[in-house]
PDB file of C-alpha atoms in Angstrom:
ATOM      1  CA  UNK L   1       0.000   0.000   0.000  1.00 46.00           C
ATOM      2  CA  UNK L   2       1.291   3.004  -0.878  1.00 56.00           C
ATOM      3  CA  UNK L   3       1.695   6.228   1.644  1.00 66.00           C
ATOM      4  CA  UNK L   4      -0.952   7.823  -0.132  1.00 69.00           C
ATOM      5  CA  UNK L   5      -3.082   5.375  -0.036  1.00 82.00           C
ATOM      6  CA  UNK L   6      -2.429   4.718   3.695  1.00 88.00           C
ATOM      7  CA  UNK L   7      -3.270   7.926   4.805  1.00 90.00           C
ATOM      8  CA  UNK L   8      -6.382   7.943   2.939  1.00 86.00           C
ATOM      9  CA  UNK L   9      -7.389   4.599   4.673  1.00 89.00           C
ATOM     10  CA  UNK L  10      -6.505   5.760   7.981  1.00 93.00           C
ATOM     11  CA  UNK L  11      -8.587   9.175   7.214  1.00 91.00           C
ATOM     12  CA  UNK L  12     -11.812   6.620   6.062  1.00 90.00           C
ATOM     13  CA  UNK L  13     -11.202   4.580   9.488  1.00 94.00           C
ATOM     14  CA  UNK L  14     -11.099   7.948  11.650  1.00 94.00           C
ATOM     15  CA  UNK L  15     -14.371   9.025  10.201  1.00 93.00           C
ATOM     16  CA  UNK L  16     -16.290   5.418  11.376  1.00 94.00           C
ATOM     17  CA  UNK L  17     -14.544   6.096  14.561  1.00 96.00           C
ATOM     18  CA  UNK L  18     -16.106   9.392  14.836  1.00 96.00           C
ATOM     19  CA  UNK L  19     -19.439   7.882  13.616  1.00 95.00           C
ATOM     20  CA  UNK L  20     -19.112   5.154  16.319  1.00 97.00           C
ATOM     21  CA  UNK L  21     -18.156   7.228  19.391  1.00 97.00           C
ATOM     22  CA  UNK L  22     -20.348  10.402  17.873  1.00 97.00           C
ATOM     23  CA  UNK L  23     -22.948   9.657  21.481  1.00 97.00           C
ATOM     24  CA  UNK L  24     -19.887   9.389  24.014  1.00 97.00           C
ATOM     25  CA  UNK L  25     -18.289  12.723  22.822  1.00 97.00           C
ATOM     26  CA  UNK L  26     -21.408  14.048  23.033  1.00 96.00           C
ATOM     27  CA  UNK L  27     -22.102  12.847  26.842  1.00 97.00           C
ATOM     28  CA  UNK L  28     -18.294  14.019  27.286  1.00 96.00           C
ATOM     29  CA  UNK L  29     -19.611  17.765  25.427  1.00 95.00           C
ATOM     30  CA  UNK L  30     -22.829  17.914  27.333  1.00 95.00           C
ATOM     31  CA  UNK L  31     -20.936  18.024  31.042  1.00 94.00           C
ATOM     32  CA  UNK L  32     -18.435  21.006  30.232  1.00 91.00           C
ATOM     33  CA  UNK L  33     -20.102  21.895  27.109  1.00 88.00           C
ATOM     34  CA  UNK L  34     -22.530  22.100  24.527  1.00 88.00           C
ATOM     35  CA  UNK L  35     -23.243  18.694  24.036  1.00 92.00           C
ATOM     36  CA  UNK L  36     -22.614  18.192  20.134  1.00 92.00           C
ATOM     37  CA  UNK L  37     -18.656  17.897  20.004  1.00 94.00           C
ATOM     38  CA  UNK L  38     -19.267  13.954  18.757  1.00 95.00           C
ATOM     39  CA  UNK L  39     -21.975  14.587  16.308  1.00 93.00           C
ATOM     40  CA  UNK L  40     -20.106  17.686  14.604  1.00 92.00           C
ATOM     41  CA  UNK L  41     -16.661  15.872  14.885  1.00 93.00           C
ATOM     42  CA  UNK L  42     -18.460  13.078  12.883  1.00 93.00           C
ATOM     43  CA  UNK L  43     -20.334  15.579  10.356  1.00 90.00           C
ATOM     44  CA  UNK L  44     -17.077  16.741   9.635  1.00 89.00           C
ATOM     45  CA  UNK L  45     -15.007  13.632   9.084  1.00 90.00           C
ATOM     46  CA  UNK L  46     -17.649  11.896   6.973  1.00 86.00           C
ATOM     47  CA  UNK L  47     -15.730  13.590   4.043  1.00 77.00           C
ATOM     48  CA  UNK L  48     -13.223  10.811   4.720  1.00 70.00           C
ATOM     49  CA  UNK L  49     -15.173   8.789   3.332  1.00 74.00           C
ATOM     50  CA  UNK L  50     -15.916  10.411   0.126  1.00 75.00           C
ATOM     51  CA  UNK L  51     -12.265  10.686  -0.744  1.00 66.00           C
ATOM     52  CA  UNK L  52     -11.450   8.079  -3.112  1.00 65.00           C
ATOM     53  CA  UNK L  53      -8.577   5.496  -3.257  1.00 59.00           C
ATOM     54  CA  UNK L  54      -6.337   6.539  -5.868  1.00 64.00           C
ATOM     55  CA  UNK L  55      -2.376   6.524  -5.216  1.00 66.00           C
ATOM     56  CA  UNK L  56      -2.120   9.779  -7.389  1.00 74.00           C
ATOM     57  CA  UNK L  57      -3.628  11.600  -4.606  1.00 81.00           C
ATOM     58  CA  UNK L  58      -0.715  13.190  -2.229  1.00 88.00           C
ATOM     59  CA  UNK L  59      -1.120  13.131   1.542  1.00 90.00           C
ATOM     60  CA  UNK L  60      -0.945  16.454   1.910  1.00 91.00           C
ATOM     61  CA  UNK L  61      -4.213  16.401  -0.746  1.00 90.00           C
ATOM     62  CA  UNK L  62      -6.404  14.105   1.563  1.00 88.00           C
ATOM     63  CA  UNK L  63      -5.385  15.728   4.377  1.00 92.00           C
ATOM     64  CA  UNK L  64      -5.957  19.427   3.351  1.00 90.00           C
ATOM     65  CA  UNK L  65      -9.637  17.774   2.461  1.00 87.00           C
ATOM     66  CA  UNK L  66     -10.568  16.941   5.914  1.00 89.00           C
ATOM     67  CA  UNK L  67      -9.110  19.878   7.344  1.00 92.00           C
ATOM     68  CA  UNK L  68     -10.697  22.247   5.036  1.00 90.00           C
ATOM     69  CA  UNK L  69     -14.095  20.258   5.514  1.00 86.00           C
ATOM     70  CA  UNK L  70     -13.770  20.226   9.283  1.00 89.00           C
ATOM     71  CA  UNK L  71     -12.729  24.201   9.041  1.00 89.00           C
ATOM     72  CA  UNK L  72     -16.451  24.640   7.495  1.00 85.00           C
ATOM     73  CA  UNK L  73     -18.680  22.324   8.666  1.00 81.00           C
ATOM     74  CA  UNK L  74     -17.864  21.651  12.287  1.00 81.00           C
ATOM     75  CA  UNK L  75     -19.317  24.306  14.553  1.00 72.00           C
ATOM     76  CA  UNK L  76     -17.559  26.536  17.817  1.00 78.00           C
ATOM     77  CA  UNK L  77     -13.867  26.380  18.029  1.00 84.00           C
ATOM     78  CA  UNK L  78     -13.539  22.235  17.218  1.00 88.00           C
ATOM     79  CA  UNK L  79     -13.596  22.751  13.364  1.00 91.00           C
ATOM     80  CA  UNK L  80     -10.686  25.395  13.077  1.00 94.00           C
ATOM     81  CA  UNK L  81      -9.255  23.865  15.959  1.00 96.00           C
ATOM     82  CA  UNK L  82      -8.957  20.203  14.432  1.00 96.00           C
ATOM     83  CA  UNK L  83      -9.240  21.499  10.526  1.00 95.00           C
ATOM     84  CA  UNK L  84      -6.288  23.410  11.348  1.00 96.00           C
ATOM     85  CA  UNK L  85      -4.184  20.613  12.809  1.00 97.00           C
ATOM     86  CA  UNK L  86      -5.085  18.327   9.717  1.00 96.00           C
ATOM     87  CA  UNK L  87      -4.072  21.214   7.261  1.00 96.00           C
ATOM     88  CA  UNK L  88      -0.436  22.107   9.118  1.00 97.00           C
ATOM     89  CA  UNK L  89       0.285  18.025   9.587  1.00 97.00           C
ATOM     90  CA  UNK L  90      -0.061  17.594   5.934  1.00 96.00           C
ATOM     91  CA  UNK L  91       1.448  20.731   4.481  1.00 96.00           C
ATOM     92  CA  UNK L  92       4.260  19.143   6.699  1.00 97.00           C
ATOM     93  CA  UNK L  93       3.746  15.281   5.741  1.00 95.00           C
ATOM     94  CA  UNK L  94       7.037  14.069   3.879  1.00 92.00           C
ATOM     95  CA  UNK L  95       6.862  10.960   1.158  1.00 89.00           C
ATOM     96  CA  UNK L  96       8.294   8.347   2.134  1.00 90.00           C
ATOM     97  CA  UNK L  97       7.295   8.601   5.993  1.00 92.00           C
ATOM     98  CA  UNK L  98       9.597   7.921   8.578  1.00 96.00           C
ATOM     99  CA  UNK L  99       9.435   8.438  12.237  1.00 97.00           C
ATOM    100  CA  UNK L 100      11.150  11.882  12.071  1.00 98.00           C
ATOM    101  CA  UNK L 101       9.008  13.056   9.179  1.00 97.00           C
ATOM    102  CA  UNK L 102       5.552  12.269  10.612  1.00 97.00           C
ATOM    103  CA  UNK L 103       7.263  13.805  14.401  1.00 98.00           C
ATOM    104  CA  UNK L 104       7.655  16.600  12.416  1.00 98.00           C
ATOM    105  CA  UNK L 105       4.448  16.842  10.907  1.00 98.00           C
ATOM    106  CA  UNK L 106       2.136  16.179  14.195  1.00 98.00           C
ATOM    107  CA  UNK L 107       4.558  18.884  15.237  1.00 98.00           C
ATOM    108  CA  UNK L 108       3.552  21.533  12.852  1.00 98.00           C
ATOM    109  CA  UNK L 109      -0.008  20.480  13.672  1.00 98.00           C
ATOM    110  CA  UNK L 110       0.127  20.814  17.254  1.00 98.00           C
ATOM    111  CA  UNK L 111       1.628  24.259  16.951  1.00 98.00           C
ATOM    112  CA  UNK L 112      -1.369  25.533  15.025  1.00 98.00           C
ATOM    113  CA  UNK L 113      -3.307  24.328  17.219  1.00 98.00           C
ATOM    114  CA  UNK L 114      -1.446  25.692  20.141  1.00 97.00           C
ATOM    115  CA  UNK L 115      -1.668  28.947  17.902  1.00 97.00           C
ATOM    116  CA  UNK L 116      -4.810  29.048  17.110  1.00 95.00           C
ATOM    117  CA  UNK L 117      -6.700  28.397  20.671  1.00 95.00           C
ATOM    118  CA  UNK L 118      -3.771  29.935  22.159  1.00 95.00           C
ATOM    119  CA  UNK L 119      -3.862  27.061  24.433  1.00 96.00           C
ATOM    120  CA  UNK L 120      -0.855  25.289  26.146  1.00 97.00           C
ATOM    121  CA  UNK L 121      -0.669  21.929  27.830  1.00 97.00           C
ATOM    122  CA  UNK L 122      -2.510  22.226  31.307  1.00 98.00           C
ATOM    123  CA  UNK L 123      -5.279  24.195  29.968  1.00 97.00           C
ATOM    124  CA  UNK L 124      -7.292  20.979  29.853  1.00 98.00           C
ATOM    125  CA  UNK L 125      -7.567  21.046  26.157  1.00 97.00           C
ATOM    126  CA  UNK L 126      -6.745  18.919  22.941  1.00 98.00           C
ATOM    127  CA  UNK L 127      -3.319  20.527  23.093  1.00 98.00           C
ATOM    128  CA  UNK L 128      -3.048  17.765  26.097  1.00 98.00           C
ATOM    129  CA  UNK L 129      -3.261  14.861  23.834  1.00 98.00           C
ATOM    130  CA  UNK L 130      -1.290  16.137  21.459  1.00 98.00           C
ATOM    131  CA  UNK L 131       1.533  17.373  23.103  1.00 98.00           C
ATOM    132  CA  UNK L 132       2.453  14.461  24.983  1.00 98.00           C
ATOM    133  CA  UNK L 133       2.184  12.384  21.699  1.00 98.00           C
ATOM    134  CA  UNK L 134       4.596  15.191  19.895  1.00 98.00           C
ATOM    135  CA  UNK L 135       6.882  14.436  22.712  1.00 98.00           C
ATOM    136  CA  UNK L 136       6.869  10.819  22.168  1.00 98.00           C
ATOM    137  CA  UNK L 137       7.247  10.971  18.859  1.00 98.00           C
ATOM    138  CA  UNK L 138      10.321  13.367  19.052  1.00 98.00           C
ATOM    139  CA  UNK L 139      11.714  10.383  21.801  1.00 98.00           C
ATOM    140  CA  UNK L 140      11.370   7.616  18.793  1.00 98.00           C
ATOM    141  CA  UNK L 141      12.793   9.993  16.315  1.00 98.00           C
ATOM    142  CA  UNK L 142      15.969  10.139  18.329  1.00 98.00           C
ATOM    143  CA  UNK L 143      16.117   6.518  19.229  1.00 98.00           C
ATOM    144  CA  UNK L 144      15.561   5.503  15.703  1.00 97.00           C
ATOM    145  CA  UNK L 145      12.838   3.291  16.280  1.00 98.00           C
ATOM    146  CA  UNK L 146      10.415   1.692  13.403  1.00 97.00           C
ATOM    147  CA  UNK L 147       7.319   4.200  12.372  1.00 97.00           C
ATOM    148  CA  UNK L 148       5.071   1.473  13.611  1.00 96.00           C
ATOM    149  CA  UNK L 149       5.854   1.376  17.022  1.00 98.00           C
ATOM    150  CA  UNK L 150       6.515   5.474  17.443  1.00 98.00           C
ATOM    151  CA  UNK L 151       3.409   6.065  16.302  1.00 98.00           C
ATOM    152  CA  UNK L 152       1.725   3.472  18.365  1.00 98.00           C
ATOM    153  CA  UNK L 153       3.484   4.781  21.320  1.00 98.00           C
ATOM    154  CA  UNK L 154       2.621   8.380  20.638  1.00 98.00           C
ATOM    155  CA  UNK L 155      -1.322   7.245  20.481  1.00 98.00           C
ATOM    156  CA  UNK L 156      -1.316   5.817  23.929  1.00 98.00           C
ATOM    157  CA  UNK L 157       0.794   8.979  25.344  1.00 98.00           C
ATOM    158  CA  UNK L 158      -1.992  10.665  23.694  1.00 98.00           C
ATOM    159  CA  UNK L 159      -4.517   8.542  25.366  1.00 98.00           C
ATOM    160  CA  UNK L 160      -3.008   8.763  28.797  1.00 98.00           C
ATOM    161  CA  UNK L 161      -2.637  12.850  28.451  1.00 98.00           C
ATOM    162  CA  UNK L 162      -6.364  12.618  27.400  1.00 98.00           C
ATOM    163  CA  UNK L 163      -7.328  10.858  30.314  1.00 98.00           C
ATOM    164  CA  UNK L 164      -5.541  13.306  32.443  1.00 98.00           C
ATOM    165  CA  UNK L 165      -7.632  15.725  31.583  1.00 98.00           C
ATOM    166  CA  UNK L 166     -10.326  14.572  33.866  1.00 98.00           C
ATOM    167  CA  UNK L 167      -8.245  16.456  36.830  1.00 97.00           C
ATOM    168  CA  UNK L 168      -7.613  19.408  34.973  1.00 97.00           C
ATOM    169  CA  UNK L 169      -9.122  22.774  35.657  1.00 97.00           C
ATOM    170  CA  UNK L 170     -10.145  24.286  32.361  1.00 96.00           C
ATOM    171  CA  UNK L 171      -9.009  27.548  31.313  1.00 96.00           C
ATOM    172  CA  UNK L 172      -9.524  27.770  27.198  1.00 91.00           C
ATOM    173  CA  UNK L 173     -13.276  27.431  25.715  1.00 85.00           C
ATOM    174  CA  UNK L 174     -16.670  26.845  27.090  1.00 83.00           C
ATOM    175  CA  UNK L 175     -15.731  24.399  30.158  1.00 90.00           C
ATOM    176  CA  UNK L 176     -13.795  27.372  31.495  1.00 91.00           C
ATOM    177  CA  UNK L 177     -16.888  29.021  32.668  1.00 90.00           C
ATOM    178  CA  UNK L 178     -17.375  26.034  35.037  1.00 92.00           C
ATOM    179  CA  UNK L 179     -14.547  27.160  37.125  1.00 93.00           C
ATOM    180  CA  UNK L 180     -13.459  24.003  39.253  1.00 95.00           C
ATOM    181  CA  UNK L 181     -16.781  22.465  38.373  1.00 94.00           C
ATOM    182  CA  UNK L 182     -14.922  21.373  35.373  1.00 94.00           C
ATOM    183  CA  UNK L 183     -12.701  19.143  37.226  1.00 97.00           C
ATOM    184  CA  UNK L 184     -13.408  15.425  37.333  1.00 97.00           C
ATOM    185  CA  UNK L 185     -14.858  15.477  33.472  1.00 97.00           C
ATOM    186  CA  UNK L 186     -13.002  14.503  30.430  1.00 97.00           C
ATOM    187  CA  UNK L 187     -11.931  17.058  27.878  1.00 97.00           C
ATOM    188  CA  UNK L 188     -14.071  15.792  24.338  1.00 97.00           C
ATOM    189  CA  UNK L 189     -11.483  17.855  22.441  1.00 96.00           C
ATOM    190  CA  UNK L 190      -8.467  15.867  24.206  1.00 98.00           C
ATOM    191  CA  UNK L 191     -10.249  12.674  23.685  1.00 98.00           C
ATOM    192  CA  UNK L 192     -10.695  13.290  20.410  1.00 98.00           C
ATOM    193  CA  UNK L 193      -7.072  13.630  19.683  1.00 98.00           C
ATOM    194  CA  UNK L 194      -6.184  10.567  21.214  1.00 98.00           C
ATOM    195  CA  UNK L 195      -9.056   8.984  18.768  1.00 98.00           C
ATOM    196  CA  UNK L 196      -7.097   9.935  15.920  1.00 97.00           C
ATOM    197  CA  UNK L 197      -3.901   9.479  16.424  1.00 98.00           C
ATOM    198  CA  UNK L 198      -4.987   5.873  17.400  1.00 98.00           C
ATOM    199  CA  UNK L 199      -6.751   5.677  13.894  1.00 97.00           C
ATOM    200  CA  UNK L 200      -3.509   7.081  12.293  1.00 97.00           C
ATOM    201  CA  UNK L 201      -1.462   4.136  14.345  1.00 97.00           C
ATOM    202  CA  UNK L 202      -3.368   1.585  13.159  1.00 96.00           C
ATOM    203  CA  UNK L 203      -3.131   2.797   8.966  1.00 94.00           C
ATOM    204  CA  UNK L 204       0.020   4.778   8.733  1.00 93.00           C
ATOM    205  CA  UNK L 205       3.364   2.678   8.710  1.00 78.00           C
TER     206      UNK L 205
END
């Protein structure tokens, strides 16, 4: 399979992730939020699965797609938010991938994310996904190790940053207004990250 082609698959799985945990995002939304982060993350991704599977299409192609389809149809600050980070990683996305390339380009991503919300890693955000995921990626790069396992590593340092979230006091978006009440609940955005980059373990090697 080619690296086109594998990105394209991994998109097309993300979106039936999204699909599939559209009603837990939302239960995740609905305590420090407005309740529809699931349903518009799926909305958004379901271009995934209109993108066809043709090796002449670049990453960076599919992946300005979603980003630019997430940018317009997801609602509040999730669509720029995640359209953004799709857009950066693949204007950053080298062919062939290697561990240092992709590091690189979930770099780029994070950092227009970080830009954008002007959010940094404690403000119980998505930034706290995928910064602990950039950092393990950046580890593998320097120890060499196979794309494969960095990336699989990075999606469960995204996972376990996620899941830290739950003690977190929010101080970027909506769930900020809660004040402490916001501890003890999930970040959707942060989840959401973790969902991905666990989709994008499982395709992209």
């Amino acid at each position: 399979m080619g690296t086109g082609n594998a990105v394209q698959e991994w998109l097309r799985d993300a979106a039936e992730v999204f699909a599939e945990h559209a009603g837990e995002l939302n239960e995740l939304d609905r305590a420090i939020g407005d309740g529809d982060h699931g349903t518009n993350m799926s909305r958004g991704l379901e271009t995934a699965l209109t993108i066809p599977i043709d090796e002449d299409m670049s990453p960076t192609d599919s992946l300005k797609r979603v980003g630019m389809a997430l940018v317009s149809t997801v609602g509040g600050a999730s669509g720029p938010l995640f359209g953004t980070f799709f857009l950066r990683v693949g204007q950053n996305w080298e062919t062939p991938s290697t561990t240092s390339g992709i590091a690189t380009a979930v770099r780029a991503g994070l950092e227009g994310v970080m830009a954008r919300g002007k959010a940094v890693e404690g403000d119980k955000t998505m930034v706290d996904a995928l910064a602990p995921a950039v950092a393990s990626l950046d580890d593998s790069a320097a120890k060499q190790l196979p794309l494969e396992m960095a990336l699989r590593l990075g999606a469960q340092a995204a996972h376990d940053g996620a899941q830290a979230t739950r003690g977190m006091l929010a101080r970027r978006g909506r769930a900020s207004y809660l004040g402490e009440r916001s501890i003890g609940h999930l970040d959707p955005g942060a989840i959401s990250s973790a969902l991905i980059l666990a989709s994008a373990a499982r395709h992209i090697s």
